[in-house]
Tab-separated table of C-alpha atoms (C1' of nucleotides) in Angstrom:
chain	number	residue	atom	x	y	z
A	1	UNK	CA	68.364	-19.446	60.492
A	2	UNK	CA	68.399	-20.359	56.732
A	3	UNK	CA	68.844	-23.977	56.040
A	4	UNK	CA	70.367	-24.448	52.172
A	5	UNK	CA	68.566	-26.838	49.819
A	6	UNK	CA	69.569	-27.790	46.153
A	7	UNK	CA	69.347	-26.164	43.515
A	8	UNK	CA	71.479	-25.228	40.231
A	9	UNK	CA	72.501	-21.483	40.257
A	10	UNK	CA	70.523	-20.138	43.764
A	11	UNK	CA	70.604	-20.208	47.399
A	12	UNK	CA	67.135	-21.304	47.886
A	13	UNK	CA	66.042	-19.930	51.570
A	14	UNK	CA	63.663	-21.609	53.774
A	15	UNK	CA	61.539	-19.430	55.367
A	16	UNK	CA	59.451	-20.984	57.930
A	17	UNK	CA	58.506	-23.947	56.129
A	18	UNK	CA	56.929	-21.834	52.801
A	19	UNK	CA	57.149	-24.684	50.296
A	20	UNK	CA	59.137	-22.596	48.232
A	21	UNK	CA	57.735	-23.174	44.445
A	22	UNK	CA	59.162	-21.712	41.206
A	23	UNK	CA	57.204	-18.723	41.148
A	24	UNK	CA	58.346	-17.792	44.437
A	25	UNK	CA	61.452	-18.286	44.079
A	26	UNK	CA	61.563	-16.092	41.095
A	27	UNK	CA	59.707	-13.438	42.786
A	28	UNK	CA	61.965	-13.896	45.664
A	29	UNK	CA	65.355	-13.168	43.218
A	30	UNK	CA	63.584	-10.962	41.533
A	31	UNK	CA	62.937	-8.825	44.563
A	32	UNK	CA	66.564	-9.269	45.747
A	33	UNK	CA	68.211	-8.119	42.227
A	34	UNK	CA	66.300	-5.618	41.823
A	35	UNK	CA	68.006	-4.328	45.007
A	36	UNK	CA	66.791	-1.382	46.743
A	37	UNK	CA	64.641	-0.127	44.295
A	38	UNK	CA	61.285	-1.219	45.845
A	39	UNK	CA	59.865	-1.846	43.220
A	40	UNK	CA	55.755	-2.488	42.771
A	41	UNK	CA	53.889	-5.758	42.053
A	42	UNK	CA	53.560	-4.744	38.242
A	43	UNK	CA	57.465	-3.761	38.195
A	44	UNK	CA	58.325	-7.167	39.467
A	45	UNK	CA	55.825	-8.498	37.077
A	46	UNK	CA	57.367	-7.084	34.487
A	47	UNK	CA	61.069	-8.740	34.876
A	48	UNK	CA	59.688	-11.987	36.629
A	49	UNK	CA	57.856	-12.339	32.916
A	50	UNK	CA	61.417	-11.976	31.230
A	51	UNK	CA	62.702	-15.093	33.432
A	52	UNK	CA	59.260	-17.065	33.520
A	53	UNK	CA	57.200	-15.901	30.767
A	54	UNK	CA	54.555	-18.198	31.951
A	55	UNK	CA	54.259	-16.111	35.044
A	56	UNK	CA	51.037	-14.324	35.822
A	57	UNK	CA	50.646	-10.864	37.745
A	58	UNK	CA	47.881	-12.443	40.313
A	59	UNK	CA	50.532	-15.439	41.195
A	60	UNK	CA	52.940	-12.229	41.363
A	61	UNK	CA	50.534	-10.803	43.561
A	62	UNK	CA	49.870	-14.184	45.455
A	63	UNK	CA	53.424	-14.672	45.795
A	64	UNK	CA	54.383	-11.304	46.944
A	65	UNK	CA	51.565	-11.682	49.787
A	66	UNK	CA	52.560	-15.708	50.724
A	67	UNK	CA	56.234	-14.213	51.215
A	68	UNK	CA	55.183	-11.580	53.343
A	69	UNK	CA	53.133	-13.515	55.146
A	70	UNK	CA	55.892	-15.585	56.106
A	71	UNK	CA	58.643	-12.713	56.804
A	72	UNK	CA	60.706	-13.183	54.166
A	73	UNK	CA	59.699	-9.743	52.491
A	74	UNK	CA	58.367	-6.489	53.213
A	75	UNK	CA	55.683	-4.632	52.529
A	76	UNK	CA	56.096	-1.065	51.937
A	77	UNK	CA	53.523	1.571	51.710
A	78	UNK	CA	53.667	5.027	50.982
A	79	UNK	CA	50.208	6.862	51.250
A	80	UNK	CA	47.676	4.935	49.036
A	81	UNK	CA	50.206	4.756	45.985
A	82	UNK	CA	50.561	1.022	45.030
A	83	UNK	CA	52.495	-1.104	47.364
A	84	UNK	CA	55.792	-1.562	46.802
A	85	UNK	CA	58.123	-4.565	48.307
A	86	UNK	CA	61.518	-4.452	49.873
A	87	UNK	CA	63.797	-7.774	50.816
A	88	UNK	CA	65.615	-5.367	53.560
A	89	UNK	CA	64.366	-7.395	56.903
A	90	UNK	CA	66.250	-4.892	59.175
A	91	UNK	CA	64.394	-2.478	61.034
A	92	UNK	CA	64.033	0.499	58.851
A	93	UNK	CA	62.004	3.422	57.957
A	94	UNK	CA	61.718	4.702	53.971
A	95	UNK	CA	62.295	8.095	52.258
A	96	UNK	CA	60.341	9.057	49.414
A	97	UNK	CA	62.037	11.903	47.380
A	98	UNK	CA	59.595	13.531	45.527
A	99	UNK	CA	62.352	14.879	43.206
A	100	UNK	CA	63.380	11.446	41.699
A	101	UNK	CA	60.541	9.583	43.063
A	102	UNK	CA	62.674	6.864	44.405
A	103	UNK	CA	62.807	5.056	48.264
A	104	UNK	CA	65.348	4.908	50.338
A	105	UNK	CA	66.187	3.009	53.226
A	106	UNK	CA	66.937	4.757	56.176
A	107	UNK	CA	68.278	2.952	58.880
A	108	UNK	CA	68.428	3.369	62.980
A	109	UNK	CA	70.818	5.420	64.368
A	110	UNK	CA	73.482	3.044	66.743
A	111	UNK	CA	71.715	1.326	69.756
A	112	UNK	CA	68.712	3.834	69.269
A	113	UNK	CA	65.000	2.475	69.453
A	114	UNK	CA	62.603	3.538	67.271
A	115	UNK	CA	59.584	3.196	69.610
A	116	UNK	CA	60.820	4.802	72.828
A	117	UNK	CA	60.274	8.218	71.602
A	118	UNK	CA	56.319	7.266	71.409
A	119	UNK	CA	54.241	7.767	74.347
A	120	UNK	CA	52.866	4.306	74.064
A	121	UNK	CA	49.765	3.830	76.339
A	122	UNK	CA	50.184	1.281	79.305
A	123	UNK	CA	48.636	-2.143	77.916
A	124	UNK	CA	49.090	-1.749	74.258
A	125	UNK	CA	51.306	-4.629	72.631
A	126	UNK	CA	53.004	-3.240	69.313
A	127	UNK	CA	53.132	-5.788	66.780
A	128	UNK	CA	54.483	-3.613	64.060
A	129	UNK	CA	55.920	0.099	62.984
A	130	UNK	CA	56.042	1.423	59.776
A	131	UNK	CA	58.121	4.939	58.981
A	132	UNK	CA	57.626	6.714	56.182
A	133	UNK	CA	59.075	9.972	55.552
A	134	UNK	CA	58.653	12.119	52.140
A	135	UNK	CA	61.552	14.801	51.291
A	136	UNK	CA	64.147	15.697	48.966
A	137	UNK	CA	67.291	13.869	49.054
A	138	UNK	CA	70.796	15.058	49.180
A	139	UNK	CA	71.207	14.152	45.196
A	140	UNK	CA	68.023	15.722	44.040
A	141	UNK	CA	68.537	18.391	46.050
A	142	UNK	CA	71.635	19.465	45.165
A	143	UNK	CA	70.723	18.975	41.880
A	144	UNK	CA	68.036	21.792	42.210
A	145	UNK	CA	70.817	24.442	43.570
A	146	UNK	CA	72.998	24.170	40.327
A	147	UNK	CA	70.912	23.535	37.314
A	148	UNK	CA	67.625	24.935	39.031
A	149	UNK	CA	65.697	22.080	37.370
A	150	UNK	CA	63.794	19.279	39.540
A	151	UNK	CA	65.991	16.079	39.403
A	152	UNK	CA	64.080	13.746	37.381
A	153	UNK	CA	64.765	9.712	37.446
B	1	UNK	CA	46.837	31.994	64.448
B	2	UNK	CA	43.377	31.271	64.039
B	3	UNK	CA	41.130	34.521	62.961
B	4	UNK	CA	37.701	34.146	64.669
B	5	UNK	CA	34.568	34.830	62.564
B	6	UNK	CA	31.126	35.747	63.082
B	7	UNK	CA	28.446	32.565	62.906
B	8	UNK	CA	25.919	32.025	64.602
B	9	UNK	CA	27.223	28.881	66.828
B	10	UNK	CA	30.371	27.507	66.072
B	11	UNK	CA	34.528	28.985	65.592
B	12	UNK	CA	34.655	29.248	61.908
B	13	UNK	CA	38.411	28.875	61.468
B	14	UNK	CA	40.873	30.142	58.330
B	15	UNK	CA	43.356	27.821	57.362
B	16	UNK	CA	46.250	29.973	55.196
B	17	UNK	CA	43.517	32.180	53.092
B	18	UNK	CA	41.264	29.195	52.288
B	19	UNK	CA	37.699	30.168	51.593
B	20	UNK	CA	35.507	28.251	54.267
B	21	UNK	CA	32.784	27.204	51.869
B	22	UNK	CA	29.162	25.535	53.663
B	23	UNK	CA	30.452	22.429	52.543
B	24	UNK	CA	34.160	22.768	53.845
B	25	UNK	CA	32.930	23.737	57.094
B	26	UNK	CA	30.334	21.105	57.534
B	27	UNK	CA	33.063	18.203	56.806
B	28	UNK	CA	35.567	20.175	59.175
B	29	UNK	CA	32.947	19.878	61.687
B	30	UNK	CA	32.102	16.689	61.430
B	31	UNK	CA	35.616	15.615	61.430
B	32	UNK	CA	36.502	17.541	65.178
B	33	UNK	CA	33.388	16.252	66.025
B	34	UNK	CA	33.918	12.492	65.349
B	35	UNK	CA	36.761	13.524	67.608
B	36	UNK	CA	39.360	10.329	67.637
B	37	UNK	CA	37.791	8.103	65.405
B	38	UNK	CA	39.649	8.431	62.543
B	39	UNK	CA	36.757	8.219	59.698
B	40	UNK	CA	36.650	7.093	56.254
B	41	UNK	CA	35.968	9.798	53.427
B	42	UNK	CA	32.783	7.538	53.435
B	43	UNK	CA	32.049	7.957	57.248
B	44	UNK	CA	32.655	11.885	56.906
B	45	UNK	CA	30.188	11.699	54.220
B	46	UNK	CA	27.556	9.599	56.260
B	47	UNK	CA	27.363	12.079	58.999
B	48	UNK	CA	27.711	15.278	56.792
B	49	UNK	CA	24.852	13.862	54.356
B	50	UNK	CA	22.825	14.220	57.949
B	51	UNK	CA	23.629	17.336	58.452
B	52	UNK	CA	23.793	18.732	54.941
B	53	UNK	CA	21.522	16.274	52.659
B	54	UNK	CA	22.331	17.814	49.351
B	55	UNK	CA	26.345	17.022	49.852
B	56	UNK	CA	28.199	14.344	47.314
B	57	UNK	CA	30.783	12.342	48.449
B	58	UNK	CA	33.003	13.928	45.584
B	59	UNK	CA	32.382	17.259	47.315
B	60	UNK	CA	33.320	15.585	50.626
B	61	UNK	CA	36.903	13.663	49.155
B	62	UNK	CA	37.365	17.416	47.492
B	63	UNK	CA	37.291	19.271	51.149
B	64	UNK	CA	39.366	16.902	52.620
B	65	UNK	CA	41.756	17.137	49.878
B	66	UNK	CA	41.385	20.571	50.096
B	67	UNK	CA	41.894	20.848	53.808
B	68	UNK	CA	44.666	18.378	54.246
B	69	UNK	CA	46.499	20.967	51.574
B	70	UNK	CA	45.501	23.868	53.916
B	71	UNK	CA	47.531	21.872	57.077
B	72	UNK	CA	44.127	22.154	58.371
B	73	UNK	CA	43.639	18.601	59.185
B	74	UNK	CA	45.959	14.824	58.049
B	75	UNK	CA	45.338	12.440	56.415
B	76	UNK	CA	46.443	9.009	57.882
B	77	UNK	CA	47.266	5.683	55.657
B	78	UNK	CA	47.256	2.301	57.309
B	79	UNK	CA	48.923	0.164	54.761
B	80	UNK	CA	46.588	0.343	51.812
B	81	UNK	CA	43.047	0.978	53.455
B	82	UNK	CA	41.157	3.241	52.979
B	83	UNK	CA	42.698	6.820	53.843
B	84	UNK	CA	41.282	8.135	57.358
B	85	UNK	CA	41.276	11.431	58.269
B	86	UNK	CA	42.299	12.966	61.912
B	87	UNK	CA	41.877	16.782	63.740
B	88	UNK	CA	45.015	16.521	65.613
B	89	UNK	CA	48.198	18.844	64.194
B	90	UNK	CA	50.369	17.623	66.959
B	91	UNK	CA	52.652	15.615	65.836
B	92	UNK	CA	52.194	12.199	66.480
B	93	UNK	CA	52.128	8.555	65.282
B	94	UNK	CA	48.662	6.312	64.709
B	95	UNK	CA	48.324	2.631	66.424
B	96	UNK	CA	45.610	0.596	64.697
B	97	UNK	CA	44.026	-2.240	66.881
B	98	UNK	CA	43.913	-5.212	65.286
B	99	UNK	CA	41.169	-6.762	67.944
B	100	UNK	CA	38.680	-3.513	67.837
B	101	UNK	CA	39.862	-1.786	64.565
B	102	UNK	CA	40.541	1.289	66.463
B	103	UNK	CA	43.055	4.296	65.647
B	104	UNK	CA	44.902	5.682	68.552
B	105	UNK	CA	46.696	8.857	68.500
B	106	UNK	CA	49.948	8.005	70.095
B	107	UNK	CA	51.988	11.493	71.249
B	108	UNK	CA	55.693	11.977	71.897
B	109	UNK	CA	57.438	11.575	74.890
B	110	UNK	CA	58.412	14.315	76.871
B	111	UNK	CA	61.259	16.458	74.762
B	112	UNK	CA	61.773	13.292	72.297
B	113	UNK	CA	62.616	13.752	68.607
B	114	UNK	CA	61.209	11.103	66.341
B	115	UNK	CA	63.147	12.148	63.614
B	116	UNK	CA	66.915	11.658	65.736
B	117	UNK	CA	66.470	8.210	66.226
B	118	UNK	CA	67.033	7.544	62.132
B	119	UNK	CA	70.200	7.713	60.098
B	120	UNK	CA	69.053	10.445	57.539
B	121	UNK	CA	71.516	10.789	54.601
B	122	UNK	CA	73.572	14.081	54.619
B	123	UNK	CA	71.520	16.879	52.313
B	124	UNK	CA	68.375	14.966	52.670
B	125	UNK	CA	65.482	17.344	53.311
B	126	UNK	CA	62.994	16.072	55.594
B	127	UNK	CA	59.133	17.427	54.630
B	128	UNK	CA	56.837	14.827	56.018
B	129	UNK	CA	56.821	11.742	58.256
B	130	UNK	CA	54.226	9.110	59.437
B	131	UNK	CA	54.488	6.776	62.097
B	132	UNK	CA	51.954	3.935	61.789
B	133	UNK	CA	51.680	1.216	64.441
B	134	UNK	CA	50.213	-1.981	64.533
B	135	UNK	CA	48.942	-4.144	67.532
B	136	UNK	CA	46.671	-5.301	70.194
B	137	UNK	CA	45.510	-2.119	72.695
B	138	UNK	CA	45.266	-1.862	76.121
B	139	UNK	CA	41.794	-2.522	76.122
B	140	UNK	CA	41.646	-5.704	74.265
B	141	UNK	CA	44.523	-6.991	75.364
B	142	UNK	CA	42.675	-7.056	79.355
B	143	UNK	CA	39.737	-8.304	77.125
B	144	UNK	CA	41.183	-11.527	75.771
B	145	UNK	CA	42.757	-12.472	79.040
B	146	UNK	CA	39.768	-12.265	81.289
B	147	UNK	CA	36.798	-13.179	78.705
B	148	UNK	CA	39.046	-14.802	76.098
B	149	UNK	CA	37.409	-13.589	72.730
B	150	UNK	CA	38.402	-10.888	69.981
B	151	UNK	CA	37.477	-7.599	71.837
B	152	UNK	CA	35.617	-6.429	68.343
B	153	UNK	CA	34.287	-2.675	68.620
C	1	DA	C1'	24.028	46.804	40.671
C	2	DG	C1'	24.936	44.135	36.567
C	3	DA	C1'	28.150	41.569	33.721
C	4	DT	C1'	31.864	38.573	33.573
C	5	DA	C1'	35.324	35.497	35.389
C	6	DT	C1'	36.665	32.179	38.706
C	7	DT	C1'	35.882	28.713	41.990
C	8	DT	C1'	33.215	25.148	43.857
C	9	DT	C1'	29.773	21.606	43.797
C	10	DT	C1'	27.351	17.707	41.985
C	11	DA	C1'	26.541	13.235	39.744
C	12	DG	C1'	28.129	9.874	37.367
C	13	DA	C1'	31.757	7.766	34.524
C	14	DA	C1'	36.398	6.236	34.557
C	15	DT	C1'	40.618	4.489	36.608
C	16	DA	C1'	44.080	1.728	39.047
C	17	DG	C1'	45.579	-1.420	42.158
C	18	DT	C1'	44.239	-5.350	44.122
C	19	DT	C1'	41.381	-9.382	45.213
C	20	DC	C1'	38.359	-12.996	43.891
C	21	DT	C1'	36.714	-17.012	41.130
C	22	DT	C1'	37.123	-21.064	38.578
C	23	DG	C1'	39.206	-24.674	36.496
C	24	DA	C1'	43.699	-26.618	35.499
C	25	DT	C1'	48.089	-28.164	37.259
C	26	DC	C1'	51.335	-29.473	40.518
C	27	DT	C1'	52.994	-31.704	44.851
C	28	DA	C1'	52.875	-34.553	48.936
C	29	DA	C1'	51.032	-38.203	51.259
C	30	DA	C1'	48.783	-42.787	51.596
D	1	DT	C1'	48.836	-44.702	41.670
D	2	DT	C1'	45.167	-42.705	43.696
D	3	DT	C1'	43.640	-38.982	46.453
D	4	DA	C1'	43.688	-34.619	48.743
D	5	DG	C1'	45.347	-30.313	49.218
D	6	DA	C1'	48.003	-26.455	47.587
D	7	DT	C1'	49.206	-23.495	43.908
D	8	DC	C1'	48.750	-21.349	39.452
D	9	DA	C1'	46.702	-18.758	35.426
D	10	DA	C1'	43.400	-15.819	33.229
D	11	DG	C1'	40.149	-12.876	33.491
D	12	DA	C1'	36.172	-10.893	35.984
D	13	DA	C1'	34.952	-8.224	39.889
D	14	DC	C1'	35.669	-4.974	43.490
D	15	DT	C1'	36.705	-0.594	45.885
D	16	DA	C1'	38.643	3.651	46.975
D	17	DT	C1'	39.625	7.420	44.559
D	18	DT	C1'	39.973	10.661	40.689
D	19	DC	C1'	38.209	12.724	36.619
D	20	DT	C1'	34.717	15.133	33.671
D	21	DA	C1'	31.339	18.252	32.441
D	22	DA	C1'	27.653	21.001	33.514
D	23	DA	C1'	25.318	23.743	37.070
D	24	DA	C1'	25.642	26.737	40.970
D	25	DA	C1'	27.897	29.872	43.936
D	26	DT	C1'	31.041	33.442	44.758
D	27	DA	C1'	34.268	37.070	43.658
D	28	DT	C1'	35.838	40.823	40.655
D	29	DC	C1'	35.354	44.672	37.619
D	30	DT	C1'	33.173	48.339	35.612
DNA sequence: AGATATTTTTAGAATAGTTCTTGATCTAAA
DNA sequence: TTTAGATCAAGAACTATTCTAAAAATATCT
């Protein structure tokens, strides 16, 4: 699925022949060290700066949309806030706690299928599903029932 | 649940105490009316200007704020367009057509839960989900087999 | 009813995230 | 090494939405 190329420190993916150029690659590790904290274009902006000061947030932007484009990346939306960006390419829905404002992944329950609970009409080819749920989660809430104060990041 | 008033030709509803101003009713009613098309804050305010000339389109983002807090109607996000607005308080996910631009309500299955099929964190409290969907619907998908061009709207 | 307070509306300015434009730079191919 | 195409950088432009301030409408209190 990934074929390895060289380079110093970094696996270097392939994904679908994206000629995979400096910037992307940075945004790409960026993305990935940054874990699961889905971050937004600015936020990666911010750190891909720190390792490529040359950087610029509309090649960010560019980047973020070329790797997307080609599957190595997700797009995540939550309302019309700005979009955020997750490397997790399992299928997955995201929590937004409105406590700590962070996302979570959630992931699928064993062998269950997302889609079968919709009443898709007869014809209709689904391309693409996108969960998002908004909540308070377990540490937030918690946090509420013994200090009585909203759990800020 | 829903206290009938007196007017003079149409249900004036109350949604949880909210005061059903001329210009809160007007965009209400043009949203039922546009029935399953999903509009724009800038189509609600096309067909309300027609019917009320003196509205602004601040007035008209303002009631739909103000009636999406009531539970009176949702609001629906498709990635980062423009937010569209929809009648229906079942719950259900939205399926955007990517030949005709179209949003499709798209209800549950019989007895399904589309909140059991994901592995929520223990202590998480669910408020708010939304399902969106992306593809080619029944109706262009027959469309580009037999006449072989983008069914566009 | 009349006076006062509160809410809502209007119009336009402001904002934020994102996309576009243009010229420079890089890369791949011939 | 020349040429063509892709990518990058910087800043301008765009768009959906929110904010602001003043006017209008509505509710509340004597």
């Amino acid at each position: 699925m990934m074929a390895r190329q060289r380079t110093d420190s970094k696996v270097t993916e392939d994904f679908g022949g994206l000629r995979m150029t400096k910037q992307r690659q940075v945004v790409y590790d960026v993305l990935t060290d940054l874990g699961s904290t889905h971050p937004t274009a600015s936020e990666v902006y911010v750190t891909a700066k720190e390792r490529m000061p040359t950087i610029s947030l509309a090649t960010v932007y560019n980047c973020l949309e070329t790797l997307t484009g080609a599957g190595a990346i997700k797009q995540v939306n939550i309302d019309r806030e700005a979009s955020r960006y997750c490397p997790n390419l399992q299928p997955h829905a995201h929590f937004f706690c409105t406590g700590c404002n962070k996302v979570f992944d959630i992931g699928l329950e064993s062998d269950a299928d997302a889609t079968s609970v919709w009443s898709l009409p007869e014809g209709c080819r689904l391309e693409e599903m996108h969960v998002a749920m908004r909540g308070i989660c377990g540490i937030c809430d918690r946090c509420s029932q013994c200090c009585a104060e909203s759990g800020q990041s």
